[in-house]
XYZ file of C-alpha atoms in Angstrom:
171
model
C -30.484 -44.108 -11.486
C -29.142 -46.765 -9.115
C -25.446 -46.888 -8.517
C -23.612 -49.807 -10.042
C -22.477 -52.499 -7.652
C -18.706 -52.374 -7.265
C -17.288 -55.816 -6.570
C -13.663 -54.736 -6.175
C -13.842 -54.069 -2.405
C -15.017 -57.645 -1.880
C -12.261 -59.011 -4.107
C -9.677 -56.993 -2.172
C -11.101 -58.253 1.117
C -10.658 -61.834 -0.087
C -7.142 -61.123 -1.311
C -6.092 -59.514 1.949
C -7.710 -62.323 3.976
C -5.781 -64.865 1.934
C -2.497 -63.236 2.942
C -2.909 -64.712 6.411
C -2.538 -68.472 6.177
C -2.778 -71.016 8.959
C 0.787 -72.327 9.049
C 0.056 -75.077 11.584
C -2.448 -76.694 9.202
C 0.046 -76.378 6.366
C 2.710 -78.115 8.473
C 0.323 -80.915 9.385
C -0.772 -81.300 5.786
C 2.765 -81.881 4.513
C 3.808 -83.904 7.614
C 6.755 -81.729 8.532
C 8.143 -81.014 11.930
C 7.452 -77.425 12.997
C 11.184 -76.744 13.212
C 11.816 -77.967 9.656
C 9.736 -75.202 8.105
C 10.462 -71.477 8.161
C 7.108 -69.849 8.879
C 7.984 -66.522 7.282
C 8.874 -68.242 4.013
C 5.508 -70.012 3.845
C 3.557 -66.825 4.518
C 5.646 -64.816 2.073
C 5.429 -67.429 -0.673
C 1.657 -67.726 -0.292
C 1.216 -63.949 -0.271
C 3.390 -63.054 -3.269
C 0.700 -63.640 -5.942
C -1.822 -61.690 -3.886
C 0.564 -58.795 -3.307
C 1.539 -58.755 -6.985
C -2.153 -58.693 -7.948
C -2.868 -55.810 -5.570
C 0.163 -53.857 -6.747
C -0.726 -54.515 -10.391
C -4.234 -53.227 -9.847
C -2.944 -50.111 -8.094
C -0.414 -49.427 -10.839
C -3.028 -49.936 -13.567
C -5.394 -47.486 -11.842
C -2.589 -44.940 -11.508
C -1.590 -45.427 -15.155
C -5.204 -45.018 -16.286
C -5.480 -41.739 -14.379
C -2.142 -40.576 -15.743
C -3.064 -41.362 -19.334
C -6.415 -39.606 -18.915
C -4.631 -36.477 -17.706
C -2.112 -36.750 -20.555
C -4.984 -37.097 -23.043
C -6.665 -34.003 -21.615
C -3.416 -32.038 -21.696
C -2.736 -32.929 -25.333
C -6.311 -32.271 -26.418
C -6.507 -28.958 -24.534
C -4.386 -27.270 -27.209
C -6.770 -28.411 -29.957
C -9.808 -27.336 -27.975
C -8.368 -23.940 -27.103
C -7.404 -23.308 -30.730
C -10.945 -24.118 -31.926
C -12.485 -21.930 -29.227
C -10.105 -19.102 -30.097
C -10.952 -19.256 -33.812
C -14.714 -19.410 -33.273
C -14.552 -16.719 -30.596
C -12.571 -14.441 -32.865
C -15.025 -15.012 -35.709
C -18.008 -14.257 -33.461
C -16.245 -11.210 -32.014
C -15.689 -9.769 -35.486
C -19.271 -10.592 -36.505
C -20.763 -8.880 -33.434
C -18.659 -5.781 -34.052
C -19.781 -5.534 -37.675
C -23.474 -5.477 -36.687
C -25.293 -2.176 -36.980
C -25.708 0.253 -34.109
C -29.391 -0.587 -33.643
C -28.499 -4.159 -32.623
C -26.109 -2.927 -29.956
C -28.596 -0.387 -28.602
C -31.423 -2.911 -28.377
C -29.485 -5.791 -26.774
C -28.165 -6.186 -23.280
C -24.395 -6.592 -23.599
C -24.213 -8.841 -20.545
C -26.613 -11.345 -22.115
C -24.618 -11.442 -25.341
C -21.413 -11.966 -23.368
C -22.935 -14.866 -21.387
C -24.242 -16.472 -24.571
C -20.796 -16.248 -26.156
C -19.216 -17.771 -23.047
C -21.701 -20.656 -23.063
C -20.960 -21.153 -26.754
C -17.241 -21.466 -25.997
C -17.904 -24.071 -23.281
C -20.212 -25.924 -25.646
C -17.486 -26.129 -28.276
C -15.185 -27.749 -25.730
C -17.876 -30.225 -24.675
C -18.870 -31.170 -28.230
C -15.267 -31.615 -29.381
C -14.484 -33.746 -26.333
C -17.602 -35.876 -26.821
C -16.990 -36.355 -30.531
C -13.298 -37.183 -30.326
C -13.378 -39.408 -27.247
C -16.837 -40.998 -27.353
C -18.810 -40.781 -30.600
C -16.032 -41.406 -33.125
C -14.403 -44.347 -31.258
C -17.808 -45.936 -30.658
C -18.744 -45.544 -34.321
C -15.455 -47.093 -35.416
C -15.919 -49.979 -32.973
C -19.484 -50.652 -34.138
C -18.304 -50.559 -37.747
C -15.473 -52.986 -37.075
C -17.644 -55.401 -35.117
C -20.385 -55.306 -37.732
C -17.820 -55.837 -40.494
C -16.304 -58.815 -38.675
C -19.718 -60.347 -38.054
C -20.591 -59.844 -41.728
C -17.296 -61.395 -42.823
C -17.525 -64.361 -40.444
C -21.251 -65.066 -40.737
C -23.551 -63.235 -43.117
C -25.440 -60.069 -43.846
C -28.379 -61.206 -41.734
C -26.187 -61.538 -38.623
C -24.623 -58.123 -39.245
C -28.119 -56.672 -39.650
C -29.088 -58.159 -36.265
C -26.058 -56.500 -34.662
C -26.871 -53.107 -36.188
C -30.568 -53.415 -35.366
C -29.769 -54.283 -31.758
C -27.424 -51.315 -31.421
C -29.957 -48.984 -33.084
C -32.740 -50.234 -30.783
C -30.555 -49.772 -27.704
C -29.549 -46.285 -28.830
C -33.165 -45.349 -29.527
C -34.326 -46.728 -26.180
C -31.540 -44.898 -24.327
C -32.183 -41.616 -26.121
C -35.954 -41.994 -25.632
């Protein structure tokens, strides 16, 4: 799968390049004497929007990372509780099996299978809560809005397009 083209480095290059302005051309353009204009003020004034944009982008990236970590920290308790309950249930079930099962099975294999099951629970819960459910809600809302604004035929086109894309992606 080819990597997506990231345009942000080129945008940042342009922003940083725009910080350096040619003050002599600016002075000539406004017909001022070189001594009547403070060069640091012109450069600073021209660079403020660029610097604010760069700082805003950096802060938004940091906030996104922070909120992702906060989300994971909050959801970890839910995940661990589910894993603990299922693990306890499986533990009790395995210990109630007859002796023949325990003599015929390799304990290491059973232990690895149980461990994989616990990791799978974490993965499925994470995928459902943070990907499948929000996407389903979003598709429902968009389809409902299209139905309300236009008609059933337009909403059917939206759902058919999403179903075709999902089928193509899964296939």
